[in-house]
CSV table of C-alpha atoms in Angstrom, one decimal:
chain,number,residue,atom,x,y,z
A,1,MET,CA,0.1,0.0,-0.1
A,2,HIS,CA,2.7,2.5,1.1
A,3,ARG,CA,5.0,1.5,-1.8
A,4,THR,CA,2.3,1.9,-4.4
A,5,LYS,CA,1.8,5.1,-2.9
A,6,ILE,CA,5.4,6.2,-3.3
A,7,LYS,CA,5.3,4.7,-7.0
A,8,ILE,CA,2.4,6.8,-8.2
A,9,ALA,CA,3.9,9.9,-6.5
A,10,GLU,CA,7.3,9.3,-8.4
A,11,ASP,CA,5.2,8.8,-11.6
A,12,ALA,CA,3.6,11.8,-10.8
A,13,LEU,CA,6.8,13.8,-10.2
A,14,ASP,CA,8.3,12.1,-13.4
A,15,ALA,CA,5.3,13.8,-15.3
A,16,ASN,CA,6.0,17.2,-14.0
A,17,THR,CA,9.6,17.1,-14.8
A,18,THR,CA,9.0,16.5,-18.4
A,19,ILE,CA,6.5,19.2,-18.3
A,20,ALA,CA,9.0,21.5,-16.6
A,21,GLN,CA,11.6,21.1,-19.2
A,22,ALA,CA,8.8,21.9,-22.0
A,23,ASN,CA,8.6,25.5,-19.9
A,24,ARG,CA,12.1,25.8,-19.5
A,25,ALA,CA,12.4,25.4,-23.4
A,26,ASP,CA,10.0,28.3,-23.7
A,27,PHE,CA,11.7,30.4,-21.6
A,28,ASP,CA,15.2,29.8,-22.8
A,29,ARG,CA,13.6,30.5,-26.4
A,30,ALA,CA,12.4,34.0,-25.5
A,31,ASP,CA,15.8,34.2,-23.4
A,32,VAL,CA,14.0,34.8,-20.2
A,33,ARG,CA,15.2,34.1,-16.9
A,34,VAL,CA,13.3,32.5,-14.3
A,35,VAL,CA,13.5,32.3,-10.7
A,36,ASN,CA,10.9,30.0,-8.3
A,37,MET,CA,10.5,31.9,-5.2
A,38,MET,CA,9.3,29.9,-2.3
A,39,SER,CA,8.6,30.4,1.4
A,40,ALA,CA,6.3,29.6,4.3
A,41,PRO,CA,3.4,31.9,4.5
A,42,GLY,CA,4.0,35.3,5.6
A,43,ALA,CA,7.5,35.1,5.2
A,44,GLY,CA,7.7,38.2,3.0
A,45,LYS,CA,7.7,36.9,-0.5
A,46,THR,CA,5.3,39.8,-1.9
A,47,SER,CA,7.3,42.7,0.2
A,48,LEU,CA,10.4,41.7,-1.0
A,49,LEU,CA,9.0,41.6,-4.6
A,50,GLU,CA,7.7,44.9,-4.1
A,51,ARG,CA,10.9,46.5,-3.3
A,52,VAL,CA,12.5,44.5,-6.1
A,53,LEU,CA,10.1,46.0,-8.5
A,54,ASN,CA,10.3,49.5,-7.2
A,55,ASP,CA,14.1,49.5,-7.3
A,56,LEU,CA,15.3,47.3,-10.1
A,57,HIS,CA,14.8,49.8,-13.1
A,58,ASP,CA,17.3,48.0,-15.3
A,59,VAL,CA,15.7,44.9,-15.9
A,60,ARG,CA,12.1,44.1,-17.4
A,61,VAL,CA,10.2,41.8,-14.9
A,62,ALA,CA,7.0,40.1,-14.7
A,63,VAL,CA,5.5,38.1,-12.1
A,64,LEU,CA,3.5,34.7,-12.1
A,65,GLU,CA,1.7,34.7,-8.8
A,66,GLY,CA,0.6,31.4,-7.2
A,67,ASP,CA,-2.1,31.3,-4.5
A,68,VAL,CA,-4.8,28.8,-3.3
A,69,GLN,CA,-7.2,31.5,-3.4
A,70,GLY,CA,-7.7,35.1,-4.3
A,71,SER,CA,-5.3,37.6,-5.9
A,72,LEU,CA,-4.5,39.9,-2.9
A,73,ASP,CA,-0.6,39.7,-3.8
A,74,ALA,CA,-1.3,40.1,-7.5
A,75,ASP,CA,-3.1,43.2,-6.8
A,76,ARG,CA,-0.4,44.6,-4.6
A,77,LEU,CA,2.3,43.7,-7.4
A,78,ALA,CA,0.1,45.2,-10.4
A,79,SER,CA,-0.1,48.4,-8.5
A,80,LEU,CA,3.6,48.8,-9.3
A,81,HIS,CA,2.9,48.5,-13.1
A,82,VAL,CA,4.3,45.5,-13.9
A,83,PRO,CA,2.6,42.4,-15.7
A,84,VAL,CA,1.4,40.2,-13.2
A,85,THR,CA,-0.4,36.8,-14.1
A,86,GLN,CA,-2.9,34.9,-11.4
A,87,ILE,CA,-2.7,31.1,-11.0
A,88,ASN,CA,-5.3,30.0,-8.3
A,89,THR,CA,-4.7,26.2,-7.1
A,90,ASP,CA,-8.0,25.8,-5.6
A,91,PRO,CA,-9.9,23.4,-7.6
A,92,GLY,CA,-12.8,22.8,-5.4
A,93,PHE,CA,-11.3,20.8,-2.2
A,94,GLY,CA,-9.3,23.0,-0.6
A,95,GLY,CA,-6.6,23.5,-3.1
A,96,GLU,CA,-3.2,22.5,-4.1
A,97,CYS,CA,-0.3,23.4,-1.9
A,98,HIS,CA,2.0,24.1,-4.5
A,99,LEU,CA,2.4,25.1,-8.1
A,100,ASP,CA,3.5,22.2,-10.8
A,101,ALA,CA,4.8,22.5,-14.1
A,102,ASN,CA,1.5,22.1,-15.8
A,103,MET,CA,-0.2,25.0,-13.8
A,104,VAL,CA,2.7,27.4,-14.8
A,105,ARG,CA,2.4,25.7,-18.8
A,106,SER,CA,-1.3,26.7,-18.7
A,107,ALA,CA,-0.1,30.4,-17.8
A,108,ILE,CA,2.6,30.8,-20.7
A,109,PRO,CA,0.2,32.0,-23.2
A,110,SER,CA,-0.7,35.2,-21.0
A,111,LEU,CA,3.0,36.1,-20.3
A,112,PRO,CA,4.6,38.7,-22.1
A,113,LEU,CA,7.8,36.9,-22.6
A,114,ALA,CA,9.0,38.9,-25.3
A,115,ASP,CA,8.9,42.0,-23.5
A,116,ILE,CA,10.7,40.8,-20.4
A,117,ASP,CA,14.2,39.8,-19.1
A,118,LEU,CA,12.8,37.9,-16.1
A,119,LEU,CA,10.0,36.1,-14.8
A,120,VAL,CA,9.7,35.7,-11.1
A,121,ILE,CA,7.1,32.9,-10.1
A,122,GLU,CA,6.1,33.5,-6.4
A,123,ASN,CA,4.8,30.0,-5.4
A,124,VAL,CA,2.2,29.0,-2.7
A,125,GLY,CA,3.4,29.7,1.0
A,126,ASN,CA,4.4,26.4,1.9
A,127,LEU,CA,7.9,24.7,2.8
A,128,VAL,CA,7.3,21.2,2.0
A,129,CYS,CA,5.8,20.4,-1.6
A,130,PRO,CA,6.5,23.6,-3.6
A,131,ALA,CA,10.1,21.8,-3.2
A,132,GLU,CA,9.2,18.8,-5.0
A,133,PHE,CA,7.9,20.1,-8.2
A,134,LYS,CA,10.1,21.8,-10.9
A,135,VAL,CA,8.1,24.2,-13.2
A,136,GLY,CA,10.6,25.3,-15.5
A,137,GLU,CA,13.0,27.6,-13.3
A,138,ASP,CA,16.4,28.4,-13.9
A,139,LEU,CA,17.0,29.1,-10.1
A,140,ARG,CA,15.2,28.7,-6.7
A,141,VAL,CA,15.3,31.2,-4.3
A,142,MET,CA,13.5,30.9,-0.7
A,143,VAL,CA,12.5,33.3,1.9
A,144,ALA,CA,13.1,32.2,5.4
A,145,SER,CA,12.2,35.0,8.0
A,146,VAL,CA,14.1,35.7,11.3
A,147,THR,CA,10.7,35.1,13.4
A,148,GLU,CA,10.5,31.4,11.9
A,149,GLY,CA,13.5,30.2,13.9
A,150,GLU,CA,16.7,28.8,12.8
A,151,ASP,CA,15.6,25.4,13.0
A,152,LYS,CA,14.0,25.4,9.5
A,153,PRO,CA,16.8,23.8,7.5
A,154,LEU,CA,16.6,20.9,9.8
A,155,LYS,CA,12.9,20.5,9.5
A,156,TYR,CA,12.2,21.3,5.8
A,157,PRO,CA,15.8,20.1,4.5
A,158,LEU,CA,14.7,19.1,0.9
A,159,MET,CA,13.2,23.0,0.2
A,160,PHE,CA,16.7,24.3,1.3
A,161,ARG,CA,18.7,21.5,-0.6
A,162,THR,CA,17.0,22.5,-4.0
A,163,CYS,CA,17.7,26.4,-3.7
A,164,GLU,CA,20.5,28.2,-5.0
A,165,VAL,CA,19.7,31.2,-2.6
A,166,VAL,CA,18.4,31.5,1.0
A,167,LEU,CA,16.8,35.2,1.6
A,168,VAL,CA,16.7,35.8,5.3
A,169,ASN,CA,14.1,38.2,5.8
A,170,LYS,CA,12.9,40.6,8.5
A,171,ILE,CA,16.4,41.1,10.0
A,172,ASP,CA,15.0,44.4,11.3
A,173,LEU,CA,13.1,42.1,13.9
A,174,LEU,CA,16.5,40.6,15.1
A,175,PRO,CA,16.9,42.7,18.2
A,176,TYR,CA,13.3,41.2,19.3
A,177,VAL,CA,13.4,37.6,18.6
A,178,ASP,CA,15.7,34.6,19.6
A,179,PHE,CA,17.6,34.1,16.3
A,180,ASP,CA,20.8,33.3,15.7
A,181,LEU,CA,21.5,33.8,12.0
A,182,GLU,CA,25.1,32.4,12.1
A,183,LYS,CA,23.4,29.2,13.6
A,184,CYS,CA,20.7,29.1,10.9
A,185,ALA,CA,23.6,29.7,8.0
A,186,GLU,CA,25.3,26.8,9.2
A,187,ARG,CA,22.4,24.7,9.2
A,188,ALA,CA,21.3,25.6,5.8
A,189,ARG,CA,24.9,24.9,4.6
A,190,SER,CA,24.8,21.5,6.2
A,191,VAL,CA,21.9,20.5,4.1
A,192,ARG,CA,23.2,22.2,0.9
A,193,ARG,CA,26.6,23.0,0.9
A,194,GLY,CA,27.9,26.4,-0.6
A,195,VAL,CA,24.3,27.7,-0.8
A,196,GLU,CA,24.2,31.6,-1.1
A,197,ILE,CA,22.6,33.5,1.9
A,198,LEU,CA,21.6,36.8,1.9
A,199,ALA,CA,20.1,38.7,5.2
A,200,LEU,CA,17.9,41.6,4.5
A,201,SER,CA,14.7,43.4,5.5
A,202,ALA,CA,12.1,43.9,3.1
A,203,LYS,CA,10.7,46.7,5.4
A,204,THR,CA,14.0,48.9,5.7
A,205,GLY,CA,15.7,47.7,2.5
A,206,GLU,CA,18.7,46.6,4.4
A,207,GLY,CA,20.9,44.2,2.5
A,208,PHE,CA,19.1,44.7,-0.8
A,209,ALA,CA,22.3,46.0,-2.9
A,210,ALA,CA,23.7,42.3,-2.6
A,211,TRP,CA,20.2,40.9,-3.8
A,212,HIS,CA,20.1,43.0,-6.8
A,213,GLU,CA,23.2,42.5,-7.6
A,214,TRP,CA,22.5,38.7,-7.3
A,215,LEU,CA,19.3,39.1,-9.7
A,216,ARG,CA,21.2,41.3,-12.1
A,217,ARG,CA,23.7,38.3,-12.7
B,1,MET,CA,-7.8,15.3,-16.9
B,2,HIS,CA,-8.6,17.9,-14.3
B,3,ARG,CA,-12.0,16.4,-13.0
B,4,THR,CA,-10.3,12.9,-12.9
B,5,LYS,CA,-7.8,14.6,-10.4
B,6,ILE,CA,-10.3,16.1,-8.3
B,7,LYS,CA,-12.3,12.5,-8.5
B,8,ILE,CA,-9.2,10.8,-6.7
B,9,ALA,CA,-8.8,13.8,-4.3
B,10,GLU,CA,-12.2,13.1,-3.2
B,11,ASP,CA,-12.0,9.4,-3.0
B,12,ALA,CA,-9.0,9.8,-0.8
B,13,LEU,CA,-10.3,12.5,1.4
B,14,ASP,CA,-13.4,9.9,1.8
B,15,ALA,CA,-11.3,7.0,2.7
B,16,ASN,CA,-9.4,9.5,5.3
B,17,THR,CA,-12.6,10.6,7.0
B,18,THR,CA,-13.5,7.0,7.7
B,19,ILE,CA,-10.3,6.0,9.4
B,20,ALA,CA,-10.5,9.5,11.3
B,21,GLN,CA,-13.9,8.1,12.5
B,22,ALA,CA,-12.3,4.9,13.6
B,23,ASN,CA,-9.2,7.1,15.4
B,24,ARG,CA,-12.3,9.0,17.2
B,25,ALA,CA,-13.8,6.1,18.6
B,26,ASP,CA,-10.8,4.8,19.8
B,27,PHE,CA,-10.3,8.3,21.6
B,28,ASP,CA,-13.7,8.5,22.8
B,29,ARG,CA,-13.5,4.8,24.3
B,30,ALA,CA,-10.2,5.7,26.3
B,31,ASP,CA,-12.1,9.3,27.2
B,32,VAL,CA,-9.2,11.3,25.7
B,33,ARG,CA,-10.0,14.5,24.0
B,34,VAL,CA,-7.7,15.4,21.0
B,35,VAL,CA,-6.8,18.6,19.8
B,36,ASN,CA,-5.3,19.2,16.2
B,37,MET,CA,-3.0,21.9,16.4
B,38,MET,CA,-2.1,23.4,12.9
B,39,SER,CA,-0.1,26.4,11.9
B,40,ALA,CA,2.5,27.7,9.2
B,41,PRO,CA,6.1,26.9,9.8
B,42,GLY,CA,7.6,28.9,12.8
B,43,ALA,CA,4.3,30.3,14.2
B,44,GLY,CA,5.3,28.6,17.4
B,45,LYS,CA,3.1,25.5,18.0
B,46,THR,CA,5.8,23.9,20.0
B,47,SER,CA,6.6,27.0,22.1
B,48,LEU,CA,3.2,27.3,23.1
B,49,LEU,CA,2.8,23.8,24.0
B,50,GLU,CA,6.0,23.9,26.0
B,51,ARG,CA,4.4,26.7,28.0
B,52,VAL,CA,1.0,24.5,28.3
B,53,LEU,CA,2.9,21.3,29.7
B,54,ASN,CA,4.8,23.6,31.9
B,55,ASP,CA,1.3,25.3,33.3
B,56,LEU,CA,-1.2,22.9,32.7
B,57,HIS,CA,-0.3,20.4,35.9
B,58,ASP,CA,-4.3,19.3,36.4
B,59,VAL,CA,-4.5,18.0,33.0
B,60,ARG,CA,-2.8,14.9,31.9
B,61,VAL,CA,-1.4,15.6,28.5
B,62,ALA,CA,0.5,13.6,25.7
B,63,VAL,CA,1.6,15.0,22.4
B,64,LEU,CA,1.8,13.3,19.0
B,65,GLU,CA,4.2,15.2,16.7
B,66,GLY,CA,4.1,15.3,13.2
B,67,ASP,CA,7.2,16.5,11.3
B,68,VAL,CA,8.5,15.7,7.7
B,69,GLN,CA,12.0,14.6,8.7
B,70,GLY,CA,13.8,14.5,12.5
B,71,SER,CA,12.6,14.9,15.8
B,72,LEU,CA,13.7,18.3,16.9
B,73,ASP,CA,10.2,19.4,18.3
B,74,ALA,CA,9.6,16.1,20.1
B,75,ASP,CA,12.8,16.1,21.7
B,76,ARG,CA,12.1,19.6,23.1
B,77,LEU,CA,8.9,18.6,24.5
B,78,ALA,CA,9.9,15.1,25.6
B,79,SER,CA,12.7,17.0,27.9
B,80,LEU,CA,9.5,18.2,29.8
B,81,HIS,CA,8.5,14.8,31.1
B,82,VAL,CA,5.5,13.9,28.7
B,83,PRO,CA,4.8,11.3,26.6
B,84,VAL,CA,5.9,12.2,23.0
B,85,THR,CA,5.1,10.0,20.0
B,86,GLN,CA,7.1,11.1,16.7
B,87,ILE,CA,5.4,10.7,13.0
B,88,ASN,CA,7.7,11.6,10.3
B,89,THR,CA,6.0,11.7,6.9
B,90,ASP,CA,8.8,11.3,4.5
B,91,PRO,CA,8.5,8.0,2.8
B,92,GLY,CA,11.4,9.0,0.5
B,93,PHE,CA,10.5,11.6,-2.2
B,94,GLY,CA,10.4,14.8,0.1
B,95,GLY,CA,7.7,14.2,2.4
B,96,GLU,CA,4.2,14.7,3.0
B,97,CYS,CA,3.2,18.1,4.1
B,98,HIS,CA,0.3,17.2,6.5
B,99,LEU,CA,-0.7,14.1,9.0
B,100,ASP,CA,-3.6,12.1,7.5
B,101,ALA,CA,-5.7,9.8,9.7
B,102,ASN,CA,-3.8,6.5,8.6
B,103,MET,CA,-0.4,8.0,9.9
B,104,VAL,CA,-2.3,8.8,13.3
B,105,ARG,CA,-3.9,5.3,13.4
B,106,SER,CA,-0.6,3.6,13.2
B,107,ALA,CA,0.7,5.9,16.2
B,108,ILE,CA,-2.4,4.5,18.1
B,109,PRO,CA,-0.9,1.5,19.7
B,110,SER,CA,2.3,3.8,21.0
B,111,LEU,CA,0.3,6.1,22.6
B,112,PRO,CA,-0.7,5.9,26.6
B,113,LEU,CA,-4.4,6.5,25.8
B,114,ALA,CA,-5.2,5.2,29.4
B,115,ASP,CA,-2.8,7.4,31.3
B,116,ILE,CA,-4.0,10.8,29.7
B,117,ASP,CA,-6.8,13.2,29.6
B,118,LEU,CA,-5.7,15.1,26.6
B,119,LEU,CA,-3.7,14.3,23.3
B,120,VAL,CA,-2.4,17.0,21.6
B,121,ILE,CA,-1.5,16.5,17.7
B,122,GLU,CA,1.0,18.8,16.5
B,123,ASN,CA,0.4,18.8,12.5
B,124,VAL,CA,3.1,19.6,9.8
B,125,GLY,CA,3.7,22.9,9.6
B,126,ASN,CA,1.5,24.2,6.5
B,127,LEU,CA,-1.6,26.3,6.1
B,128,VAL,CA,-3.3,24.2,3.1
B,129,CYS,CA,-3.5,20.3,3.3
B,130,PRO,CA,-3.6,19.7,7.1
B,131,ALA,CA,-6.9,21.5,6.9
B,132,GLU,CA,-8.0,18.7,4.3
B,133,PHE,CA,-7.1,16.1,6.4
B,134,LYS,CA,-9.4,15.0,9.4
B,135,VAL,CA,-7.3,12.8,11.9
B,136,GLY,CA,-9.8,11.8,14.6
B,137,GLU,CA,-9.6,15.0,16.5
B,138,ASP,CA,-12.3,16.9,18.9
B,139,LEU,CA,-11.1,19.9,18.3
B,140,ARG,CA,-9.1,22.2,15.7
B,141,VAL,CA,-6.6,24.9,17.0
B,142,MET,CA,-4.5,27.3,14.7
B,143,VAL,CA,-1.8,29.1,15.4
B,144,ALA,CA,-1.0,32.3,13.5
B,145,SER,CA,1.7,34.6,14.5
B,146,VAL,CA,1.4,38.3,14.1
B,147,THR,CA,4.8,38.5,12.1
B,148,GLU,CA,2.8,36.8,9.2
B,149,GLY,CA,0.6,39.7,8.4
B,150,GLU,CA,-3.1,39.9,8.7
B,151,ASP,CA,-4.1,38.9,4.9
B,152,LYS,CA,-4.0,35.0,6.1
B,153,PRO,CA,-7.7,34.3,6.7
B,154,LEU,CA,-8.2,35.5,3.3
B,155,LYS,CA,-5.2,33.6,1.5
B,156,TYR,CA,-5.9,30.5,3.4
B,157,PRO,CA,-9.6,30.4,4.1
B,158,LEU,CA,-10.3,26.5,4.5
B,159,MET,CA,-7.4,26.5,7.4
B,160,PHE,CA,-9.3,29.4,9.2
B,161,ARG,CA,-13.0,27.8,8.3
B,162,THR,CA,-12.2,24.5,9.8
B,163,CYS,CA,-10.9,25.9,13.2
B,164,GLU,CA,-12.7,26.0,16.7
B,165,VAL,CA,-9.8,28.3,17.8
B,166,VAL,CA,-7.3,30.7,16.3
B,167,LEU,CA,-4.2,31.4,18.4
B,168,VAL,CA,-2.8,34.6,17.4
B,169,ASN,CA,0.8,33.9,18.5
B,170,LYS,CA,4.2,36.7,19.1
B,171,ILE,CA,1.7,39.5,20.5
B,172,ASP,CA,5.1,40.8,22.2
B,173,LEU,CA,6.1,41.4,18.9
B,174,LEU,CA,3.1,43.8,18.0
B,175,PRO,CA,5.2,47.2,18.3
B,176,TYR,CA,7.7,46.3,15.7
B,177,VAL,CA,5.4,44.9,13.0
B,178,ASP,CA,2.8,45.9,10.7
B,179,PHE,CA,-0.3,44.1,12.0
B,180,ASP,CA,-3.5,45.3,12.9
B,181,LEU,CA,-4.9,42.4,15.4
B,182,GLU,CA,-8.8,43.6,14.9
B,183,LYS,CA,-8.5,43.4,11.0
B,184,CYS,CA,-7.3,40.0,11.4
B,185,ALA,CA,-9.9,38.8,13.8
B,186,GLU,CA,-12.3,40.4,11.6
B,187,ARG,CA,-10.9,38.7,8.4
B,188,ALA,CA,-11.1,35.4,10.5
B,189,ARG,CA,-14.6,35.9,11.5
B,190,SER,CA,-15.3,36.5,8.0
B,191,VAL,CA,-14.2,33.2,6.9
B,192,ARG,CA,-15.7,31.4,10.1
B,193,ARG,CA,-18.6,33.1,12.2
B,194,GLY,CA,-18.2,33.1,15.7
B,195,VAL,CA,-14.5,31.4,15.6
B,196,GLU,CA,-12.7,31.9,18.7
B,197,ILE,CA,-9.7,34.0,18.6
B,198,LEU,CA,-7.2,34.3,21.5
B,199,ALA,CA,-4.2,36.6,21.2
B,200,LEU,CA,-1.2,35.5,23.4
B,201,SER,CA,2.7,35.2,23.5
B,202,ALA,CA,4.4,32.1,24.0
B,203,LYS,CA,7.6,34.0,24.8
B,204,THR,CA,6.2,36.3,27.7
B,205,GLY,CA,3.0,34.2,28.9
B,206,GLU,CA,0.7,37.0,28.2
B,207,GLY,CA,-2.7,35.7,27.2
B,208,PHE,CA,-2.2,32.1,28.3
B,209,ALA,CA,-4.8,32.1,30.8
B,210,ALA,CA,-7.6,32.3,28.7
B,211,TRP,CA,-6.1,29.5,26.6
B,212,HIS,CA,-5.6,27.4,29.4
B,213,GLU,CA,-9.0,27.9,30.6
B,214,TRP,CA,-10.2,26.9,27.0
B,215,LEU,CA,-8.3,23.7,27.0
B,216,ARG,CA,-9.7,22.8,30.4
B,217,ARG,CA,-13.2,23.3,28.9
C-alpha cells in the first residue's frame, strides 16, 4: 500500500519534470530567466518583490503569482505597473499546496515573454511540496524569516537543499527575537553545501544591494 | 484530466474520513480529548506547547508530533517529561506536507491513552493540506503569528474555516510589525463566523490564562 503510494508519487513527479523541461525550453527560447520563489506563509515574498520591482529599473520583470485562492498579492504587485498573472490552485476541495509544471504551462500564453528579461514565479506559501515540483525555473530562491526560528533547514531539508539562494528576511526584527543568524546559515549549509545566504529586510531595505546584484547576474 | 484529479482527491479524502472516525472512536472509548494543532512553519506551535505543558498541571497531556523529518520538536517536548510520539511523513520523495488519519492510526498503539486526558497532535507546519485531512480530533486549533500579516484568513480560508480556535501568537512583537489584530480577527470571522480568537505570546506568557481555561473546558 505504502509502496504503491510512493510509486504513484514518483510517476507524477516524472511527468511533472517532463512538462517543466518544456516550460524551460519556452523560457530559454524567449531569452527569459526564471526564478521560482518559495517560502512559508507570511515570510515576506510579496514585500520583497515590491521592493525589487520598485528598485530594479534596468531589468524588465513580470510576475506569475501562485495562491490557493484570491489575488491579494497579485493586486499589490500590479499596482506597481508590472505584468502580473495569477494562478489559483483551488480546484474545489481545499486547493493544491504548490504550483506544478502544468499550472505554469497553462499560464505561459498569457505571459509577455517577448517583453521581459526576468520572470519571478511566486509559489504558494509552503515549505514542503513546492520543493518537490520543478516548474521550469533557472533558479530557486527561498525566503526564510528570522521570526520562524533557525531550525527550519533541519525540519524542511528538501526546500533548503534544492535552492540556490536563501534570503533571510525581516532582519529588522533581530533585536526582538531569539534567532542566531550564523547558526541558521550553518544549518542551511549543512543541508546544501555552498548555498548563497543573503540577510535583508523588505521593510527597511537593508541588504537589498547584494540581492539586486545577484538578480542582475 | 482535471476532473479525474478532483475525483481521486475526493475518494482519498473519503477514505481518510472513515479512518478518522475510527481514530475518534478509539479516543472516545479511552475518554481522551484530542486537539489537532496546525500552523505555518515557525508560528510557534512547539513553544506554545512547552508553556502549556509547564503550566497545566491538572490535565494529563500527551503529544503526537508530526514532522517531515527529524525529531527536534519532539525532543524539546520530551524534555518536559510528557509522553511524546513522533510521526515522520517522509517516505523517500520529499515528504508529505500533512498528517492524515492513517498516520495517526498507526501511532495509536504507542500512545498511553489510558493515562492521559488530552492528546495534542502537532501537525506539519503548513496552512493548506492539514486543513483537508481530519485525523480523529475533537477540536482544531490554528496558530497564526503576528509576523505573518493579517491577510492569512483570506489567503488560506479553509484552514481558518475548519478551526474552532485561532491563537494569534507572538503579540510581544506587535510594536515592531505592521499587524492590525482587529483587522485579522475580522477577516478570520468573515471566513468562519464566531470563531474563538485568543491573542497571546508564547515568549512572555501574556494571554495564556484564557487559553488554559479554554483547554480545561
